[in-house]
Structure formats: C-alpha cells, structure tokens
CSV table of C-alpha atoms in Angstrom, one decimal:
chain,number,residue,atom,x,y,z
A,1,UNK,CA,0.0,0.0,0.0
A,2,UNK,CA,2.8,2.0,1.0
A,3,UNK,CA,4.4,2.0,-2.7
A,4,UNK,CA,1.3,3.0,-4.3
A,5,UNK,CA,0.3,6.1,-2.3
A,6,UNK,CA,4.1,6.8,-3.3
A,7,UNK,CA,3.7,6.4,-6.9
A,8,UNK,CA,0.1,8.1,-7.1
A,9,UNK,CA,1.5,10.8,-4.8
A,10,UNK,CA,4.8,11.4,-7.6
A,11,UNK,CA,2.3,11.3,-10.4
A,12,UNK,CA,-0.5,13.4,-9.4
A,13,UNK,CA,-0.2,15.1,-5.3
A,14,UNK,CA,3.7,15.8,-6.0
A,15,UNK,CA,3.3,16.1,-9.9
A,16,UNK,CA,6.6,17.4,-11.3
A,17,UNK,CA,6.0,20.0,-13.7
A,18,UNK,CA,2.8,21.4,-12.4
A,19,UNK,CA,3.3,21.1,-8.6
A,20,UNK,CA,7.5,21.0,-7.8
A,21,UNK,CA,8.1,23.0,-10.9
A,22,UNK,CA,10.8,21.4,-12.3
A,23,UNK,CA,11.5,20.2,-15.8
A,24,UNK,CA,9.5,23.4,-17.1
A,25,UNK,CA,12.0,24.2,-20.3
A,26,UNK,CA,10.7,21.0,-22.0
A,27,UNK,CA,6.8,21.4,-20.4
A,28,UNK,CA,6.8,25.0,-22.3
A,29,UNK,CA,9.4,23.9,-25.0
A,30,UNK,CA,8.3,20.9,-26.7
A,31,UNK,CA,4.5,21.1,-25.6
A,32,UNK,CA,3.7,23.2,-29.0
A,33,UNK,CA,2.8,19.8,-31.0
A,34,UNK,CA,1.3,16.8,-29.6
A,35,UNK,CA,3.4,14.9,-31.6
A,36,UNK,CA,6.8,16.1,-30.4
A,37,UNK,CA,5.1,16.1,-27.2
A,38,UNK,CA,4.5,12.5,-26.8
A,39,UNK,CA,7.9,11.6,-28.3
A,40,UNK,CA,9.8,13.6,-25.4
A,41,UNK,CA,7.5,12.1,-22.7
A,42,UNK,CA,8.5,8.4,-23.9
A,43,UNK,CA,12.1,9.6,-24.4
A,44,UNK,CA,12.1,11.4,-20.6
A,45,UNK,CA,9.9,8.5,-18.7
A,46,UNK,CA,12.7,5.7,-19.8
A,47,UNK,CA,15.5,8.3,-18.8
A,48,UNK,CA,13.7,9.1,-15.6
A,49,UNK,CA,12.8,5.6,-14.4
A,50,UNK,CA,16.0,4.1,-15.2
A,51,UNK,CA,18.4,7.4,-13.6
A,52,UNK,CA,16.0,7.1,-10.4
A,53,UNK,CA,17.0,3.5,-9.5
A,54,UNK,CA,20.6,3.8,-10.9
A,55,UNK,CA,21.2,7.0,-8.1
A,56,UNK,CA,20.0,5.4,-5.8
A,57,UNK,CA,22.0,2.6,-6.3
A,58,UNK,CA,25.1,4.8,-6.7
A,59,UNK,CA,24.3,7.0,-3.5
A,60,UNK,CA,23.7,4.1,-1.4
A,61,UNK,CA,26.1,1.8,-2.4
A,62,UNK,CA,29.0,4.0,-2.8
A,63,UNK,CA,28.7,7.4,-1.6
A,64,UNK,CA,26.9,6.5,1.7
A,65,UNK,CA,29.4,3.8,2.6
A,66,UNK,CA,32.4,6.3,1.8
A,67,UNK,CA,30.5,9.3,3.6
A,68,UNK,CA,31.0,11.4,0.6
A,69,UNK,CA,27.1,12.0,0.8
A,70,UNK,CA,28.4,15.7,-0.6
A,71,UNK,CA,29.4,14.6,-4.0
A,72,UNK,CA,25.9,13.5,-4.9
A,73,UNK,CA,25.2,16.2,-7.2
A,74,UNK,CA,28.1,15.5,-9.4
A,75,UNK,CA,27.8,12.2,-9.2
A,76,UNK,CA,24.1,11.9,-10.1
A,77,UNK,CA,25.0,14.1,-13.2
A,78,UNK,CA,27.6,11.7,-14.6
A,79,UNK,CA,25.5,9.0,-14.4
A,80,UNK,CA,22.5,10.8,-15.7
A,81,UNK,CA,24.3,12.2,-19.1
A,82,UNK,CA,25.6,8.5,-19.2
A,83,UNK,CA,22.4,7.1,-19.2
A,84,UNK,CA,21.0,9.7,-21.7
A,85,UNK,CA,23.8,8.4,-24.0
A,86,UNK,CA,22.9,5.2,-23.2
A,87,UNK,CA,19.5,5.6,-24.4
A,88,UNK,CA,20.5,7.5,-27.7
A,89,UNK,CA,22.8,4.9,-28.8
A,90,UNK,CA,19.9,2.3,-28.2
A,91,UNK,CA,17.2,3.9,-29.8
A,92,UNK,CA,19.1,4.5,-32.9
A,93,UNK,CA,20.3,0.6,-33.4
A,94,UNK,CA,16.7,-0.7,-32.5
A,95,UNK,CA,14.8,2.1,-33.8
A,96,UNK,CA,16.5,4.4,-36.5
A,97,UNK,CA,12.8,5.8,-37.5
A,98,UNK,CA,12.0,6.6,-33.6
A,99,UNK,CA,15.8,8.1,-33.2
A,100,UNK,CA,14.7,10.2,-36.4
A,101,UNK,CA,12.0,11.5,-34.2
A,102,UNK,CA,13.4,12.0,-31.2
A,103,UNK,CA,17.0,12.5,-32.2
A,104,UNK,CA,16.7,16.2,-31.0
A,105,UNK,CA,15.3,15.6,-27.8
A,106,UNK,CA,17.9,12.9,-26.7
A,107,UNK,CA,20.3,14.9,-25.5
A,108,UNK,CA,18.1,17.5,-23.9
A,109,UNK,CA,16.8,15.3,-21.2
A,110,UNK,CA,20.5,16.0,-19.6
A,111,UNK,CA,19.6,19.3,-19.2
A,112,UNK,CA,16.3,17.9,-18.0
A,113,UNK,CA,16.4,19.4,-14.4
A,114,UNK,CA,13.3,16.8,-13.3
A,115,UNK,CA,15.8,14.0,-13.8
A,116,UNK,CA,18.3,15.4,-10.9
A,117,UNK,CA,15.7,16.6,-9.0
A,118,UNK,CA,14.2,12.9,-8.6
A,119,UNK,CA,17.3,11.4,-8.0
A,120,UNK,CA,18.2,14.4,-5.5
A,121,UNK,CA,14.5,14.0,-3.8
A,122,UNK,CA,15.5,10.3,-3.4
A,123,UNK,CA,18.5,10.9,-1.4
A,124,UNK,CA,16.0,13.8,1.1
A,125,UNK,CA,12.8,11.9,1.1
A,126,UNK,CA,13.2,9.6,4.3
A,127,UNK,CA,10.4,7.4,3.1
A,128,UNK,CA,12.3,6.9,-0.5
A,129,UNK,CA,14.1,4.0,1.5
A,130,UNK,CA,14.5,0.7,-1.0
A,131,UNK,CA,15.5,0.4,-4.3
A,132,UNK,CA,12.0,-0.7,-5.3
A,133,UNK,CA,10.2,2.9,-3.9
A,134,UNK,CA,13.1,4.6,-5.6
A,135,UNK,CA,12.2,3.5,-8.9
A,136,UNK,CA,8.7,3.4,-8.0
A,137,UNK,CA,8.9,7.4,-7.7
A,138,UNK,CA,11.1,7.9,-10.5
A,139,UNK,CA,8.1,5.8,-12.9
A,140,UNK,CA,5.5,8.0,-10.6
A,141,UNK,CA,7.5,11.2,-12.1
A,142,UNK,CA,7.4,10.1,-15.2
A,143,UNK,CA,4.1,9.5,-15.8
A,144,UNK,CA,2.9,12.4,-14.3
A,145,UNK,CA,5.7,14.7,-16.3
A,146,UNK,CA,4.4,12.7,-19.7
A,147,UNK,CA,0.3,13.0,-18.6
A,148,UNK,CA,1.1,17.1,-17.9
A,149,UNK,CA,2.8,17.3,-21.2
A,150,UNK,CA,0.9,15.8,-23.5
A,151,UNK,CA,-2.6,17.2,-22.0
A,152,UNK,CA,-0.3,20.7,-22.2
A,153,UNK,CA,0.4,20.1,-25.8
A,154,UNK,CA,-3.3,19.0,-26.6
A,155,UNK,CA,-4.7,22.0,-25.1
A,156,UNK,CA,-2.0,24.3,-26.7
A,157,UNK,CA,-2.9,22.4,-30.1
A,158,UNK,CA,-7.0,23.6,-29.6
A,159,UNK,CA,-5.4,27.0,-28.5
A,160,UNK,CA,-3.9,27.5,-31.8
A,161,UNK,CA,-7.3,28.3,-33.6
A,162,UNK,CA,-8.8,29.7,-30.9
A,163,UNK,CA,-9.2,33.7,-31.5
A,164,UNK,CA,-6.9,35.5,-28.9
A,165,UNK,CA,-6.5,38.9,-27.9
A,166,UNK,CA,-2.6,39.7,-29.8
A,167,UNK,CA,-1.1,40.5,-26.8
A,168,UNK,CA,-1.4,36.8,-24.8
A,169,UNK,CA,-0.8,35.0,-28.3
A,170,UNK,CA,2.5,32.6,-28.1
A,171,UNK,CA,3.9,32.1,-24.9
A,172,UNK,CA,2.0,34.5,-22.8
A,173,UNK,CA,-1.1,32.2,-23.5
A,174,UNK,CA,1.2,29.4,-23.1
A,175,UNK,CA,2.2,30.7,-19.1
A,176,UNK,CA,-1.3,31.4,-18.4
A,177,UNK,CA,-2.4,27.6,-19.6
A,178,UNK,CA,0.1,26.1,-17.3
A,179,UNK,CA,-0.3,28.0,-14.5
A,180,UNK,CA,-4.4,27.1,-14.9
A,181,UNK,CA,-3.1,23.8,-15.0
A,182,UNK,CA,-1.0,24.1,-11.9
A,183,UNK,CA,-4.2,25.4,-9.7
A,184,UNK,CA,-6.2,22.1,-10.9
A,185,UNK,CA,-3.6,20.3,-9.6
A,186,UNK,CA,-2.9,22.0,-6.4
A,187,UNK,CA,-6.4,20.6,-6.0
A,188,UNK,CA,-4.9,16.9,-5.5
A,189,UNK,CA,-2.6,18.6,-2.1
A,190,UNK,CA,-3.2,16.5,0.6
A,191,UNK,CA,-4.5,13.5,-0.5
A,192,UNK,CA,-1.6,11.9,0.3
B,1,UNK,CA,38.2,2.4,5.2
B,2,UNK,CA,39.5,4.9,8.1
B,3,UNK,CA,41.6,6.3,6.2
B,4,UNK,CA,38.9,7.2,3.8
B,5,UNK,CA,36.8,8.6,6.1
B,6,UNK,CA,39.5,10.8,7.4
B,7,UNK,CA,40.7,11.8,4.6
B,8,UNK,CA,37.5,12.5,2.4
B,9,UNK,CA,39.5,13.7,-0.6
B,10,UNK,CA,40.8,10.5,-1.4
B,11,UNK,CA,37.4,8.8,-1.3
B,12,UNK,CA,36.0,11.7,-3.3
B,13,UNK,CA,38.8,11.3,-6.2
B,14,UNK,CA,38.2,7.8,-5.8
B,15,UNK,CA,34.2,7.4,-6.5
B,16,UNK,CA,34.6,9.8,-8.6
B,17,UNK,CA,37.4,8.2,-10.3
B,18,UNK,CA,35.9,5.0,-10.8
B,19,UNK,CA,32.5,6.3,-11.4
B,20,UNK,CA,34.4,7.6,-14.4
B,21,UNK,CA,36.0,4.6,-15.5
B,22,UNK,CA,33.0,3.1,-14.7
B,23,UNK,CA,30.8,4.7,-17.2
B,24,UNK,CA,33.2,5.3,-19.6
B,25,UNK,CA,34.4,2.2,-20.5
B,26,UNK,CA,30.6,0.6,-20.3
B,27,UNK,CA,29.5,3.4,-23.0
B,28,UNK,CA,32.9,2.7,-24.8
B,29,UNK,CA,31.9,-0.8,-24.9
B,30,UNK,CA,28.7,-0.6,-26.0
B,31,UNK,CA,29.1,2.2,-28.8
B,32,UNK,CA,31.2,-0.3,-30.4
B,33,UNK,CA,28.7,-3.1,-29.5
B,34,UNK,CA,25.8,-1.1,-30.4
B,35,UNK,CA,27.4,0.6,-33.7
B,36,UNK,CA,24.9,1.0,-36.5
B,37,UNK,CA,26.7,0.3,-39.5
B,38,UNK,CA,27.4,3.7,-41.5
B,39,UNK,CA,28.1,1.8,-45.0
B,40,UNK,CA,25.4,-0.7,-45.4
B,41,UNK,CA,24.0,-1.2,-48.4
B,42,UNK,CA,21.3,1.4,-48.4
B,43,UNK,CA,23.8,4.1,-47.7
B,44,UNK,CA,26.1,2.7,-50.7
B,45,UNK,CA,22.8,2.6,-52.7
B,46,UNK,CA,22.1,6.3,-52.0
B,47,UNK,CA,25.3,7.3,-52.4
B,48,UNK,CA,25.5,6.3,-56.0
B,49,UNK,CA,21.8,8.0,-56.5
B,50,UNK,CA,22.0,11.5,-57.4
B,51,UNK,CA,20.0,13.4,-55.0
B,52,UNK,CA,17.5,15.3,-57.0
B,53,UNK,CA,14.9,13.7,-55.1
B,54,UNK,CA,12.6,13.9,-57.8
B,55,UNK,CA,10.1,11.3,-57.3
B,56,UNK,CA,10.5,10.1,-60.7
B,57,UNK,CA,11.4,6.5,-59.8
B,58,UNK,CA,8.1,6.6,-58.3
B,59,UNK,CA,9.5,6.6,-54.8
B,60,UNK,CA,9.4,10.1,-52.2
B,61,UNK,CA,13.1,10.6,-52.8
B,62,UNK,CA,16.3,9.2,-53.3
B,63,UNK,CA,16.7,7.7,-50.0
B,64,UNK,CA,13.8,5.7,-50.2
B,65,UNK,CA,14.3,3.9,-53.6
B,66,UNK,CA,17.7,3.1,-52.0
B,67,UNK,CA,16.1,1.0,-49.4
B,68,UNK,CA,13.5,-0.2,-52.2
B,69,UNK,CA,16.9,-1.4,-54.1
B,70,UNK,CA,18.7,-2.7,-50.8
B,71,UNK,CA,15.7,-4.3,-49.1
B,72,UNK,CA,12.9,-5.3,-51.3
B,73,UNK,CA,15.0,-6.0,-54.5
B,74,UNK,CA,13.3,-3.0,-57.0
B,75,UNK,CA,15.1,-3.1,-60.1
B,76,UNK,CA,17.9,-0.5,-60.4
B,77,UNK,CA,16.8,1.3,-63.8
B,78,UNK,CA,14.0,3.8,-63.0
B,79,UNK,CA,16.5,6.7,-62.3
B,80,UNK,CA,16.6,9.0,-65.0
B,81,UNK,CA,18.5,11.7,-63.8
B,82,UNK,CA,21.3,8.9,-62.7
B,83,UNK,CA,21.4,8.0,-66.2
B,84,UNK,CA,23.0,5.1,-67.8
B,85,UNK,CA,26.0,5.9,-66.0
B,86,UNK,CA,24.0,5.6,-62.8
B,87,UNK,CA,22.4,2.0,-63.6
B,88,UNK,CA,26.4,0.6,-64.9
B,89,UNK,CA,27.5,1.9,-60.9
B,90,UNK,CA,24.6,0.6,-59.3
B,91,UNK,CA,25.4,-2.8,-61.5
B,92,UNK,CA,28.3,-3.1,-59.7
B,93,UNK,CA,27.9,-2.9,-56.6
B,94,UNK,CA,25.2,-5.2,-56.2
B,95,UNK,CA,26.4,-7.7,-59.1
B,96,UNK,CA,24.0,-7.9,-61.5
B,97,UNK,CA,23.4,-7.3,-65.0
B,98,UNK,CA,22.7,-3.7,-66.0
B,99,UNK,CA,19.8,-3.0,-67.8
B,100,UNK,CA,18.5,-0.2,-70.2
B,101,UNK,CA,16.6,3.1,-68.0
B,102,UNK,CA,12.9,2.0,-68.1
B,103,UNK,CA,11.6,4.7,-70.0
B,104,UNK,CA,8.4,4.3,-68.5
B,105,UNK,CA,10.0,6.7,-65.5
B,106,UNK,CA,11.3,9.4,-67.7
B,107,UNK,CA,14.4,9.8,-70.5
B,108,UNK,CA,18.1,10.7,-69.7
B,109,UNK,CA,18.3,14.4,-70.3
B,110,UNK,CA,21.5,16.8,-70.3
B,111,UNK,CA,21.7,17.9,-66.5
B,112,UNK,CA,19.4,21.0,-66.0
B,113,UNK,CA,18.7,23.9,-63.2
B,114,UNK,CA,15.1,25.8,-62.9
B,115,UNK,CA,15.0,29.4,-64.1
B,116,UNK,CA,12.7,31.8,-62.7
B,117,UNK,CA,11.8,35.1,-65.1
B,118,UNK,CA,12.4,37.4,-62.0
B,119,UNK,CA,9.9,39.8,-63.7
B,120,UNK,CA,7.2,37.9,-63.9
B,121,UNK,CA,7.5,36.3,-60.6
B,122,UNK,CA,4.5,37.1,-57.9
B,123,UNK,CA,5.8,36.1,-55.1
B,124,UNK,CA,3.1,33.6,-54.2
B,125,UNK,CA,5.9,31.0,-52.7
B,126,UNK,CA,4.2,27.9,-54.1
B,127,UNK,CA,7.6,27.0,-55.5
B,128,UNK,CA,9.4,27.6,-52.7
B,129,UNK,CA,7.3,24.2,-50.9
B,130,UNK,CA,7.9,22.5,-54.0
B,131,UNK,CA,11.6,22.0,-53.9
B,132,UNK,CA,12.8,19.1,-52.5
B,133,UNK,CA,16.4,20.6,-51.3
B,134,UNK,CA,15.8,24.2,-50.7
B,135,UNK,CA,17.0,25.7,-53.3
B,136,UNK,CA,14.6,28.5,-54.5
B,137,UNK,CA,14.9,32.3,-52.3
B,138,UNK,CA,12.3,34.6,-51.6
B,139,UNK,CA,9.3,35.4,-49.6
B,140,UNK,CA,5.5,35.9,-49.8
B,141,UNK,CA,5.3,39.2,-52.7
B,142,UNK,CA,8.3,39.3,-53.3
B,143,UNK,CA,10.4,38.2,-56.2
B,144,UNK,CA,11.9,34.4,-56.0
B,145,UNK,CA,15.1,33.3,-57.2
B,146,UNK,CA,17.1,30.1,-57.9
B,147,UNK,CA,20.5,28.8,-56.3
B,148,UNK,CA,21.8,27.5,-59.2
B,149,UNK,CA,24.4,25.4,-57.3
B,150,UNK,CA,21.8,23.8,-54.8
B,151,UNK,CA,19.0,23.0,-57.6
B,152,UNK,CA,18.8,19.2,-59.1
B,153,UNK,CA,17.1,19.9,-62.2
B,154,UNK,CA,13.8,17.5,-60.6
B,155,UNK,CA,11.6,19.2,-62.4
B,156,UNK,CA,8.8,19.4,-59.4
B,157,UNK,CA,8.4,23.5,-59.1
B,158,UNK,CA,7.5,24.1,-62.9
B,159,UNK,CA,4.1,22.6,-62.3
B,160,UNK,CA,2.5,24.7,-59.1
B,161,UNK,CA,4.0,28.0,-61.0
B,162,UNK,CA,0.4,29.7,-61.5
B,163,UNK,CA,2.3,32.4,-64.2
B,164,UNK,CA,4.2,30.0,-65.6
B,165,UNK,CA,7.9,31.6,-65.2
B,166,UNK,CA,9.8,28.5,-64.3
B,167,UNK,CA,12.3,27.4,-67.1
B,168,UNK,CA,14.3,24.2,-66.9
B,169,UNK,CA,17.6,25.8,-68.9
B,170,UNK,CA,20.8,23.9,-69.2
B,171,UNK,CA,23.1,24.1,-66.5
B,172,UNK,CA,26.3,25.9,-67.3
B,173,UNK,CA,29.3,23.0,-68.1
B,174,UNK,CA,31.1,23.0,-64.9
B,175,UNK,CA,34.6,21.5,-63.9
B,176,UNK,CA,32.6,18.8,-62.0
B,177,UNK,CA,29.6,18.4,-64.9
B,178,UNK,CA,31.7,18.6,-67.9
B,179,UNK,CA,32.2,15.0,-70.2
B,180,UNK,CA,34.9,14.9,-72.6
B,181,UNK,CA,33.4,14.8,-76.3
B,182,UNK,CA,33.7,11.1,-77.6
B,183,UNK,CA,36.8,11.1,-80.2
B,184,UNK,CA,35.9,11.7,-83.7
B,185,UNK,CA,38.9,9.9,-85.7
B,186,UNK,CA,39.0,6.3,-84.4
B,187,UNK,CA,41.8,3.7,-85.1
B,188,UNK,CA,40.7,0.3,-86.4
B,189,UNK,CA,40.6,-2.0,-82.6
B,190,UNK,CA,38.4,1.1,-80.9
B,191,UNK,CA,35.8,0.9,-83.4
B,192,UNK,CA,32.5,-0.1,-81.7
B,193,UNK,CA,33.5,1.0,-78.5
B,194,UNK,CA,31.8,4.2,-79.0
C-alpha cells in the first residue's frame, strides 16, 4: 500500500512539472505539437525511471558507505548524461525511425532538471528508503511529467485556432495555460 | 576504510574516479557493440543516386528507392536523372546485370537547373514548398530566385508555378559536370566501343 500512495502521490499530489516546478523548459518547449510532445514524454519517462533507480544505487552503495554523501550532485549528473547516451545509442540501433523523431530531444533530457531533482529528492525523502520505492517514484515522475505534457500540448494544439487577444498569443497564453493547470492540480494537495 | 573517512579527498577522487572509469568504458563498450553500420547497403545505394529527389522513380526521394533497391529488391533502372551511367555503378555494386533506364519513368536528359523570369514572378511561394532541397529564395510578394548550385534539375516547381515563369535551362558546363566529347577519328581496334 505503501508504494502506491508513493507512486500516485509522484504522479498526481507531487506532480513534477505542475506542482515541484521542475522540468519546465521542456513542459513550455516541446508542448507546442502533440506529436513532439508524446515523443519527449516516452524519451524522458525511460531516462527518468532508469536514472531514479541507478542514483539510488550509486548514493547508497557507494557514496553512503564512503560518507562522501556531498558529492551527490556530481555524481548523479555523470550518471544521468551517461544514461541519456545510453538511451540514444539504443534507440538508434533498435529504432533508426524513432531516433529520427526524437533525435533532438535525446540529449536534452540531460539538461532535464526533473531528472536530478528525482534522484536528488530520493537521497531527502526519508520514506524513499528501497530500491524498489526509488524506482517506483522515478516511474511515478514520469508519468505524471508525460500525462502534464501531453494534455499541455493538446490543449496548446486547440489554442492555436482559438481567436486570442494579440497581446497573450505565443507564450503568454502558453504561461497562463500552465499556471491554470497548476491550480487544478494544487487541487490533488493532501490526498496523500 | 578509516583512512577514507578521514581523509575524504581520497574517497572523493576515488568514487569519482571510478564512477568515471565506470561509465566510460561501459558506453565505450557498447558504442562499439551497439554501432549502426554507417556503410550498409542502403547508404552505398544512396550514395551512387544522385539526390534530386525527384520522385520520378516513383519513390518520395532518393533515400527511399535506396532502401527499395537494398531491401525489397526494386530493379535499379528507373532513375533517370542517374542515367546510364547511374544503372552501370549501381550494377556493380550489387552484381547484377545492368539493364537499359525504363523509360516508363522518364528519358536521360543533359543535366538542367530551374530558371525563374524574376519579372514575372508574384511572389506567391508555391515554388518555394515544391523544392525538395531548398533551393529557391524569396518570400510571400516578393520576387523568387534560384540557387543554381543547390537545384537538381527534378523538375517538381514548374508545375505549381500559376504564371508559368519557371524554365528548366541547361546548366552551365562546370569542372565537375563537364564530359569529354567522344573522339571523332578512331583507329581500327576502338571501333564499336563508341
């Protein structure tokens, strides 16, 4: 029960984008085409799933034992940009159409700063204690940073033929969208 | 271990170190593993293709009819702008027999750039979506022009020109275009091979 109030909590009471901020260049960035959209979600989930449980590994199986707990943040980035590389190299051998798609995207999800901040928030959440809740939270973050983004770029799509004032066209309307979005959201505080 | 903890500089250098190490020679490991192979056939294939991604072998582009060659066997001799010279390379590479251009997909033609009668030109940019590589200049109402270096002769912006000012002239004989003239005077064993 524990591990799924954790996981519902990441994707909707905790939701990245909308709730902790984080990861908003892509949110605003990519969230212009539904398309796009739903490529960088897939791309970011894998990445964020698979950096969540690989930090934690790496914090508490070899920073924690050497009580170089400081050296997290550096360390977490290494192995996130590794991972990212990882991924790229991957999708283009198994995919070469998908890598055509994403291909941009890839390397931007280094720069992602939702990808520290879940393996950072591992290392302060107390309750973030196994491997298993770890990875749980990193999936939890991803779905919830691929469910805000693509609804973002659905709504942004419907936006586009709507008739707005000329001043809030582009990413005024954009800003104002989100932060809508954000208040729906804050409706999901204390659930968990 | 106690020395580590006391001296937290050499346990920093260290996980850091081998973090390094780590991660480098997995990714080093696997790029090579991993390595999508640059010269396969399709890329040989579309190498030999000219690029004017025309569409005239019935395919989007030159890429494609590449992987129609490599991977679903389509017969090598429905690129026109390739030429006979195109099919003999193509011939080659993959061993078989060439064959004559099937003339069903167009004629050979001396190598040709589009033209466009700046005068008549009126700016209505329907051109300008047309061209496969980018090669035509200019913006809604206002005169368009060619890059003579960067257009493939394909043909496929005569046809949405509403005023018609789209020529398809003979490109200028360059150091990399021009073909040496066959001889005239012939001595006895060469006959036939012209």
């Amino acid at each position: 029960m524990d591990e799924l109030t954790l996981l519902l909590g990441a994707i909707l009471v905790y939701n990245f984008a909308l709730v902790q901020f984080l990861g908003l260049c892509p949110f605003m960035g990519v969230s212009g085409q539904l398309e796009g959209a739903i490529g960088m979600s897939l791309a970011t989930a894998f990445v964020l799933t698979l950096s969540s449980s690989v930090s934690y590994a790496v914090y508490h199986w070899a920073l924690v034992p050497l009580q170089v707990e400081f050296l997290r943040t550096i360390a977490f980035i290494i192995t996130i940009a590794a991972l990212v590389q990882l991924t790229e190299m991957t999708v283009r051998r198994l995919s070469p159409l998908l890598h055509r798609i994403l291909g941009l995207f890839l390397p931007l999800i280094t720069s992602n700063c939702a990808v520290l901040g879940v393996a950072l928030l591992n290392t302060y959440r107390p309750e973030n204690d196994t491997l298993l809740k770890a990875t749980l939270y990193g999936f939890g973050a991803a779905v919830g940073f691929s469910l805000v983004l693509i609804l973002m770029a659905a709504l942004r799509e419907r936006l586009l033929a709507a008739n707005v004032p000329h001043p809030f066209r582009g990413a005024p309307l954009g800003l104002i969208s989100a932060g809508l979005m954000a208040l729906t959201f804050a409706g999901f505080a204390g659930m968990v | 271990m106690d020395v580590l903890i006391a001296q937290p500089w050499i346990a920093a250098v260290l996980v850091l170190g081998l973090l390094g190490v780590l991660i480098g020679a997995l990714l080093g490991v696997l790029a090579e593993r991993l390595k999508t192979d640059d010269d396969s056939l399709v890329e040989q294939i579309n190498a030999i293709l000219p690029q004017t991604q025309c569409g005239q072998c019935g395919y989007p582009g030159c890429r494609p009819y590449a992987t129609a060659i490599a991977e679903a066997g389509e017969s090598i001799n429905k690129c026109p702008p390739g030429g006979a010279a195109g099919i003999a390379k193509l011939a080659e590479l993959l061993g078989v027999a060439p064959e004559p251009l099937d003339a069903e997909h167009g004629v050979e033609d001396v190598a040709r750039v589009a033209y466009i009668r700046e005068d008549e030109c009126i700016g209505c940019t329907k051109c300008i979506q047309a061209c496969p590589v980018d090669a035509i200049l200019g913006s809604a109402q206002l005169m368009h022009t060619v890059i003579a270096d960067e257009c493939t002769g394909c043909d496929l912006c005569v046809e949405p020109c509403p005023v018609d000012c789209i020529d398809m002239i003979e490109a200028p004989v360059t150091l990399e275009r021009w073909v040496p003239e066959n001889p005239k005077n012939l001595i006895a064993s060469d006959r036939g091979r012209w």
